[in-house]
């Protein structure tokens, strides 16, 4: 598990390897990840959008941007948390993800970024 706190918002990420399969005559490696967003600040905040960079061992980079997470724009009061599960496909058994969430503070209406710490994706059979 990796964790990081930015502006009082704690991000925790756990990863899992889900398996391999063929798509368009290529082998793909499926990974799952569980993200917990915890508001440790004294203000209510809302997650509005996300930005991800997905990297694999073959130097492929995919950028993913969009509103909310899994169709939601969670509002977190002080002490509350939001957990969701998602996944990605890589064309290699190793990779990493990093990014940020764009959030707004309801007390002062300031917008701010919360860093999603870099986390590694690795298929267990490919480890030495």
Short mmCIF file of N, CA and C in Angstrom, two decimals:
data_model
loop_
_atom_site.label_atom_id
_atom_site.label_comp_id
_atom_site.label_asym_id
_atom_site.label_seq_id
_atom_site.Cartn_x
_atom_site.Cartn_y
_atom_site.Cartn_z
N UNK A 1 0.85 -1.18 0.00
CA UNK A 1 0.00 0.00 0.00
C UNK A 1 0.89 1.24 0.00
N UNK A 2 0.52 2.22 -0.81
CA UNK A 2 1.20 3.51 -0.78
C UNK A 2 0.22 4.55 -0.26
N UNK A 3 0.77 5.56 0.43
CA UNK A 3 -0.07 6.61 1.00
C UNK A 3 0.64 7.95 0.86
N UNK A 4 -0.17 9.01 0.76
CA UNK A 4 0.38 10.36 0.73
C UNK A 4 -0.70 11.32 1.18
N UNK A 5 -0.29 12.39 1.89
CA UNK A 5 -1.22 13.42 2.33
C UNK A 5 -0.85 14.72 1.62
N UNK A 6 -1.84 15.35 1.00
CA UNK A 6 -1.69 16.66 0.36
C UNK A 6 -2.81 17.55 0.86
N UNK A 7 -2.48 18.69 1.43
CA UNK A 7 -3.48 19.66 1.89
C UNK A 7 -4.54 19.02 2.78
N UNK A 8 -4.12 18.09 3.62
CA UNK A 8 -5.03 17.44 4.56
C UNK A 8 -5.86 16.31 3.98
N UNK A 9 -5.61 15.94 2.72
CA UNK A 9 -6.34 14.84 2.09
C UNK A 9 -5.37 13.67 1.92
N UNK A 10 -5.70 12.54 2.57
CA UNK A 10 -4.85 11.36 2.53
C UNK A 10 -5.34 10.41 1.45
N UNK A 11 -4.42 10.03 0.56
CA UNK A 11 -4.71 9.07 -0.50
C UNK A 11 -3.97 7.77 -0.18
N UNK A 12 -4.69 6.65 -0.16
CA UNK A 12 -4.11 5.32 0.06
C UNK A 12 -4.49 4.45 -1.13
N UNK A 13 -3.49 3.71 -1.66
CA UNK A 13 -3.75 2.86 -2.83
C UNK A 13 -3.23 1.46 -2.58
N UNK A 14 -4.08 0.47 -2.84
CA UNK A 14 -3.69 -0.94 -2.81
C UNK A 14 -3.89 -1.50 -4.22
N UNK A 15 -2.95 -2.35 -4.67
CA UNK A 15 -3.04 -2.89 -6.02
C UNK A 15 -3.17 -4.41 -5.98
N UNK A 16 -3.65 -4.96 -7.11
CA UNK A 16 -3.74 -6.41 -7.25
C UNK A 16 -3.57 -6.76 -8.73
N UNK A 17 -3.03 -7.96 -8.96
CA UNK A 17 -2.92 -8.48 -10.32
C UNK A 17 -4.14 -9.34 -10.57
N UNK A 18 -4.86 -9.08 -11.67
CA UNK A 18 -6.12 -9.76 -11.95
C UNK A 18 -6.00 -10.88 -12.97
N UNK A 19 -4.93 -10.90 -13.78
CA UNK A 19 -4.76 -11.97 -14.74
C UNK A 19 -4.32 -11.47 -16.10
N UNK A 20 -4.14 -12.42 -17.03
CA UNK A 20 -3.74 -12.09 -18.39
C UNK A 20 -4.82 -12.56 -19.36
N UNK A 21 -4.91 -11.90 -20.49
CA UNK A 21 -5.82 -12.33 -21.54
C UNK A 21 -5.37 -11.74 -22.86
N UNK A 22 -5.91 -12.28 -23.92
CA UNK A 22 -5.57 -11.81 -25.26
C UNK A 22 -6.64 -10.86 -25.77
N UNK A 23 -6.19 -9.77 -26.38
CA UNK A 23 -7.08 -8.79 -26.98
C UNK A 23 -6.37 -8.28 -28.23
N UNK A 24 -7.02 -8.35 -29.37
CA UNK A 24 -6.42 -7.91 -30.64
C UNK A 24 -5.08 -8.60 -30.89
N UNK A 25 -5.04 -9.89 -30.62
CA UNK A 25 -3.86 -10.73 -30.86
C UNK A 25 -2.64 -10.34 -30.01
N UNK A 26 -2.87 -9.66 -28.92
CA UNK A 26 -1.79 -9.28 -28.00
C UNK A 26 -2.16 -9.73 -26.60
N UNK A 27 -1.15 -10.10 -25.84
CA UNK A 27 -1.40 -10.43 -24.44
C UNK A 27 -1.50 -9.13 -23.64
N UNK A 28 -2.47 -9.07 -22.73
CA UNK A 28 -2.66 -7.92 -21.85
C UNK A 28 -2.63 -8.39 -20.41
N UNK A 29 -2.18 -7.52 -19.55
CA UNK A 29 -2.07 -7.80 -18.12
C UNK A 29 -3.04 -6.87 -17.40
N UNK A 30 -3.96 -7.47 -16.65
CA UNK A 30 -5.01 -6.70 -15.97
C UNK A 30 -4.63 -6.48 -14.51
N UNK A 31 -4.76 -5.23 -14.07
CA UNK A 31 -4.46 -4.86 -12.69
C UNK A 31 -5.65 -4.14 -12.09
N UNK A 32 -5.88 -4.39 -10.81
CA UNK A 32 -6.91 -3.68 -10.07
C UNK A 32 -6.25 -2.79 -9.05
N UNK A 33 -6.95 -1.73 -8.68
CA UNK A 33 -6.46 -0.89 -7.60
C UNK A 33 -7.64 -0.34 -6.80
N UNK A 34 -7.40 -0.21 -5.51
CA UNK A 34 -8.40 0.30 -4.58
C UNK A 34 -7.86 1.59 -3.99
N UNK A 35 -8.60 2.67 -4.15
CA UNK A 35 -8.17 3.98 -3.66
C UNK A 35 -9.09 4.42 -2.53
N UNK A 36 -8.49 4.88 -1.43
CA UNK A 36 -9.24 5.48 -0.34
C UNK A 36 -8.80 6.94 -0.22
N UNK A 37 -9.78 7.83 -0.25
CA UNK A 37 -9.55 9.27 -0.13
C UNK A 37 -10.11 9.67 1.22
N UNK A 38 -9.26 10.13 2.11
CA UNK A 38 -9.68 10.46 3.48
C UNK A 38 -9.45 11.94 3.75
N UNK A 39 -10.50 12.62 4.20
CA UNK A 39 -10.40 14.04 4.52
C UNK A 39 -9.92 14.21 5.96
N UNK A 40 -8.65 14.57 6.11
CA UNK A 40 -8.08 14.82 7.44
C UNK A 40 -8.03 16.31 7.74
N UNK A 41 -8.62 17.13 6.87
CA UNK A 41 -8.61 18.58 7.08
C UNK A 41 -9.81 18.99 7.92
N UNK A 42 -9.91 20.28 8.19
CA UNK A 42 -11.03 20.79 8.98
C UNK A 42 -12.17 21.33 8.10
N UNK A 43 -12.00 21.23 6.77
CA UNK A 43 -12.99 21.76 5.84
C UNK A 43 -13.62 20.64 5.01
N UNK A 44 -14.85 20.89 4.55
CA UNK A 44 -15.49 19.97 3.60
C UNK A 44 -14.91 20.22 2.22
N UNK A 45 -14.70 19.13 1.48
CA UNK A 45 -14.11 19.22 0.15
C UNK A 45 -14.89 18.33 -0.82
N UNK A 46 -14.72 18.61 -2.12
CA UNK A 46 -15.33 17.77 -3.14
C UNK A 46 -14.29 17.44 -4.20
N UNK A 47 -14.28 16.18 -4.63
CA UNK A 47 -13.44 15.75 -5.73
C UNK A 47 -14.21 16.01 -7.02
N UNK A 48 -13.63 16.82 -7.91
CA UNK A 48 -14.32 17.17 -9.16
C UNK A 48 -13.81 16.40 -10.37
N UNK A 49 -12.49 16.17 -10.44
CA UNK A 49 -11.95 15.48 -11.61
C UNK A 49 -10.65 14.77 -11.25
N UNK A 50 -10.17 13.96 -12.22
CA UNK A 50 -8.97 13.17 -11.99
C UNK A 50 -8.05 13.28 -13.20
N UNK A 51 -6.77 13.04 -12.95
CA UNK A 51 -5.75 13.00 -14.00
C UNK A 51 -4.82 11.85 -13.66
N UNK A 52 -4.65 10.91 -14.59
CA UNK A 52 -3.79 9.75 -14.39
C UNK A 52 -2.76 9.66 -15.51
N UNK A 53 -1.56 9.22 -15.17
CA UNK A 53 -0.55 8.79 -16.14
C UNK A 53 -0.28 7.33 -15.85
N UNK A 54 -0.57 6.48 -16.83
CA UNK A 54 -0.36 5.04 -16.71
C UNK A 54 0.85 4.70 -17.56
N UNK A 55 1.87 4.10 -16.94
CA UNK A 55 3.11 3.76 -17.63
C UNK A 55 3.33 2.27 -17.59
N UNK A 56 3.86 1.71 -18.68
CA UNK A 56 4.22 0.30 -18.64
C UNK A 56 5.72 0.14 -18.93
N UNK A 57 6.21 -1.08 -18.80
CA UNK A 57 7.64 -1.35 -18.94
C UNK A 57 8.13 -1.20 -20.38
N UNK A 58 7.21 -1.04 -21.31
CA UNK A 58 7.58 -0.89 -22.72
C UNK A 58 7.60 0.59 -23.13
N UNK A 59 7.61 1.48 -22.15
CA UNK A 59 7.63 2.93 -22.35
C UNK A 59 6.36 3.48 -22.99
N UNK A 60 5.27 2.75 -22.88
CA UNK A 60 3.97 3.27 -23.31
C UNK A 60 3.39 4.12 -22.18
N UNK A 61 2.85 5.27 -22.53
CA UNK A 61 2.22 6.15 -21.54
C UNK A 61 0.81 6.44 -22.00
N UNK A 62 -0.13 6.27 -21.09
CA UNK A 62 -1.52 6.60 -21.37
C UNK A 62 -1.97 7.64 -20.37
N UNK A 63 -2.54 8.74 -20.85
CA UNK A 63 -3.07 9.79 -19.98
C UNK A 63 -4.59 9.65 -19.94
N UNK A 64 -5.13 9.66 -18.73
CA UNK A 64 -6.57 9.54 -18.55
C UNK A 64 -7.04 10.74 -17.73
N UNK A 65 -7.98 11.49 -18.27
CA UNK A 65 -8.56 12.62 -17.56
C UNK A 65 -10.07 12.51 -17.61
N UNK A 66 -10.73 12.99 -16.57
CA UNK A 66 -12.18 12.95 -16.59
C UNK A 66 -12.79 13.48 -15.32
N UNK A 67 -14.09 13.60 -15.34
CA UNK A 67 -14.82 14.09 -14.18
C UNK A 67 -14.96 12.98 -13.15
N UNK A 68 -14.83 13.36 -11.88
CA UNK A 68 -15.08 12.45 -10.77
C UNK A 68 -14.29 11.16 -10.81
N UNK A 69 -14.74 10.21 -10.03
CA UNK A 69 -14.17 8.86 -9.98
C UNK A 69 -15.32 7.86 -10.00
N UNK A 70 -15.29 6.93 -10.94
CA UNK A 70 -16.32 5.90 -11.10
C UNK A 70 -17.72 6.56 -11.11
N UNK A 71 -17.85 7.63 -11.86
CA UNK A 71 -19.14 8.28 -12.01
C UNK A 71 -19.61 9.11 -10.83
N UNK A 72 -18.74 9.35 -9.86
CA UNK A 72 -19.13 10.11 -8.67
C UNK A 72 -18.18 11.28 -8.45
N UNK A 73 -18.72 12.32 -7.83
CA UNK A 73 -17.92 13.47 -7.38
C UNK A 73 -18.15 13.58 -5.87
N UNK A 74 -17.45 12.73 -5.11
CA UNK A 74 -17.75 12.66 -3.68
C UNK A 74 -17.44 13.95 -2.92
N UNK A 75 -18.34 14.27 -1.99
CA UNK A 75 -18.14 15.36 -1.03
C UNK A 75 -17.72 14.71 0.28
N UNK A 76 -16.61 15.18 0.84
CA UNK A 76 -16.09 14.61 2.07
C UNK A 76 -16.05 15.67 3.16
N UNK A 77 -16.81 15.44 4.22
CA UNK A 77 -16.74 16.30 5.40
C UNK A 77 -15.49 15.91 6.19
N UNK A 78 -15.05 16.75 7.11
CA UNK A 78 -13.88 16.39 7.91
C UNK A 78 -14.06 15.01 8.57
N UNK A 79 -13.03 14.16 8.43
CA UNK A 79 -13.07 12.82 9.01
C UNK A 79 -13.70 11.77 8.12
N UNK A 80 -14.34 12.16 7.02
CA UNK A 80 -14.99 11.18 6.14
C UNK A 80 -14.01 10.67 5.09
N UNK A 81 -14.36 9.51 4.52
CA UNK A 81 -13.52 8.95 3.45
C UNK A 81 -14.41 8.35 2.35
N UNK A 82 -13.80 8.18 1.20
CA UNK A 82 -14.48 7.58 0.04
C UNK A 82 -13.52 6.55 -0.54
N UNK A 83 -14.01 5.33 -0.75
CA UNK A 83 -13.20 4.25 -1.32
C UNK A 83 -13.84 3.77 -2.61
N UNK A 84 -13.01 3.53 -3.62
CA UNK A 84 -13.52 2.97 -4.87
C UNK A 84 -12.48 2.02 -5.45
N UNK A 85 -12.96 1.15 -6.32
CA UNK A 85 -12.10 0.18 -7.02
C UNK A 85 -12.14 0.46 -8.51
N UNK A 86 -11.00 0.29 -9.15
CA UNK A 86 -10.91 0.46 -10.59
C UNK A 86 -9.81 -0.45 -11.11
N UNK A 87 -9.46 -0.29 -12.37
CA UNK A 87 -8.42 -1.14 -12.93
C UNK A 87 -7.86 -0.58 -14.21
N UNK A 88 -6.83 -1.24 -14.71
CA UNK A 88 -6.22 -0.84 -15.97
C UNK A 88 -5.60 -2.06 -16.65
N UNK A 89 -5.35 -1.90 -17.94
CA UNK A 89 -4.70 -2.94 -18.73
C UNK A 89 -3.34 -2.44 -19.18
N UNK A 90 -2.33 -3.31 -19.09
CA UNK A 90 -1.00 -3.00 -19.58
C UNK A 90 -0.62 -4.04 -20.62
N UNK A 91 0.31 -3.68 -21.50
CA UNK A 91 0.82 -4.64 -22.47
C UNK A 91 2.13 -5.25 -22.00
N UNK A 92 2.51 -4.97 -20.76
CA UNK A 92 3.68 -5.59 -20.14
C UNK A 92 3.31 -5.98 -18.71
N UNK A 93 4.07 -6.90 -18.09
CA UNK A 93 3.71 -7.35 -16.74
C UNK A 93 4.11 -6.37 -15.63
N UNK A 94 4.75 -5.26 -15.99
CA UNK A 94 5.15 -4.24 -15.01
C UNK A 94 4.69 -2.88 -15.46
N UNK A 95 4.42 -2.02 -14.51
CA UNK A 95 4.05 -0.65 -14.84
C UNK A 95 3.85 0.15 -13.57
N UNK A 96 3.34 1.34 -13.74
CA UNK A 96 3.07 2.22 -12.61
C UNK A 96 1.99 3.22 -12.99
N UNK A 97 1.37 3.79 -11.98
CA UNK A 97 0.38 4.84 -12.18
C UNK A 97 0.68 5.98 -11.23
N UNK A 98 0.36 7.18 -11.67
CA UNK A 98 0.49 8.36 -10.82
C UNK A 98 -0.51 9.39 -11.32
N UNK A 99 -0.76 10.41 -10.52
CA UNK A 99 -1.69 11.43 -10.98
C UNK A 99 -2.10 12.37 -9.88
N UNK A 100 -3.27 12.98 -10.08
CA UNK A 100 -3.81 13.87 -9.06
C UNK A 100 -5.33 13.99 -9.21
N UNK A 101 -5.94 14.43 -8.13
CA UNK A 101 -7.36 14.76 -8.13
C UNK A 101 -7.48 16.28 -8.05
N UNK A 102 -8.42 16.85 -8.80
CA UNK A 102 -8.74 18.27 -8.68
C UNK A 102 -9.91 18.38 -7.73
N UNK A 103 -9.70 19.17 -6.67
CA UNK A 103 -10.71 19.26 -5.62
C UNK A 103 -11.03 20.72 -5.34
N UNK A 104 -12.13 20.92 -4.63
CA UNK A 104 -12.51 22.26 -4.21
C UNK A 104 -12.82 22.23 -2.71
N UNK A 105 -12.36 23.27 -2.02
CA UNK A 105 -12.60 23.44 -0.59
C UNK A 105 -13.90 24.24 -0.45
N UNK A 106 -14.91 23.69 0.23
CA UNK A 106 -16.20 24.37 0.35
C UNK A 106 -16.17 25.57 1.29
N UNK A 107 -15.19 25.64 2.19
CA UNK A 107 -15.12 26.75 3.14
C UNK A 107 -14.68 28.04 2.46
N UNK A 108 -13.62 27.94 1.63
CA UNK A 108 -13.09 29.16 1.00
C UNK A 108 -13.19 29.14 -0.53
N UNK A 109 -13.82 28.13 -1.09
CA UNK A 109 -14.02 27.91 -2.54
C UNK A 109 -12.71 27.81 -3.33
N UNK A 110 -11.58 27.60 -2.65
CA UNK A 110 -10.32 27.42 -3.35
C UNK A 110 -10.26 26.06 -4.02
N UNK A 111 -9.74 26.04 -5.24
CA UNK A 111 -9.49 24.78 -5.93
C UNK A 111 -8.05 24.36 -5.64
N UNK A 112 -7.84 23.04 -5.52
CA UNK A 112 -6.49 22.55 -5.23
C UNK A 112 -6.32 21.14 -5.78
N UNK A 113 -5.05 20.75 -5.94
CA UNK A 113 -4.72 19.42 -6.43
C UNK A 113 -4.27 18.54 -5.27
N UNK A 114 -4.71 17.30 -5.31
CA UNK A 114 -4.27 16.31 -4.34
C UNK A 114 -3.48 15.25 -5.11
N UNK A 115 -2.24 15.08 -4.73
CA UNK A 115 -1.34 14.14 -5.41
C UNK A 115 -1.75 12.70 -5.12
N UNK A 116 -1.82 11.90 -6.19
CA UNK A 116 -1.98 10.45 -6.04
C UNK A 116 -0.57 9.90 -6.12
N UNK A 117 -0.07 9.28 -5.05
CA UNK A 117 1.32 8.81 -5.08
C UNK A 117 1.53 7.74 -6.15
N UNK A 118 2.73 7.72 -6.72
CA UNK A 118 3.06 6.71 -7.72
C UNK A 118 2.96 5.33 -7.08
N UNK A 119 2.24 4.43 -7.75
CA UNK A 119 2.18 3.06 -7.26
C UNK A 119 2.53 2.12 -8.39
N UNK A 120 3.18 1.02 -8.02
CA UNK A 120 3.67 0.05 -8.99
C UNK A 120 2.63 -1.03 -9.26
N UNK A 121 2.63 -1.49 -10.49
CA UNK A 121 1.79 -2.60 -10.91
C UNK A 121 2.73 -3.69 -11.38
N UNK A 122 2.63 -4.88 -10.80
CA UNK A 122 3.52 -5.96 -11.21
C UNK A 122 2.83 -7.32 -11.08
N UNK A 123 2.98 -8.10 -12.13
CA UNK A 123 2.46 -9.47 -12.13
C UNK A 123 3.39 -10.33 -11.29
N UNK A 124 2.88 -11.07 -10.31
CA UNK A 124 3.74 -11.83 -9.42
C UNK A 124 4.61 -12.87 -10.13
N UNK A 125 4.13 -13.45 -11.22
CA UNK A 125 4.92 -14.47 -11.91
C UNK A 125 6.13 -13.88 -12.61
N UNK A 126 6.17 -12.56 -12.80
CA UNK A 126 7.27 -11.92 -13.50
C UNK A 126 8.37 -11.43 -12.56
N UNK A 127 8.16 -11.60 -11.26
CA UNK A 127 9.14 -11.17 -10.27
C UNK A 127 10.24 -12.21 -10.08
N UNK A 128 11.45 -11.73 -9.88
CA UNK A 128 12.56 -12.66 -9.60
C UNK A 128 12.60 -13.02 -8.14
#
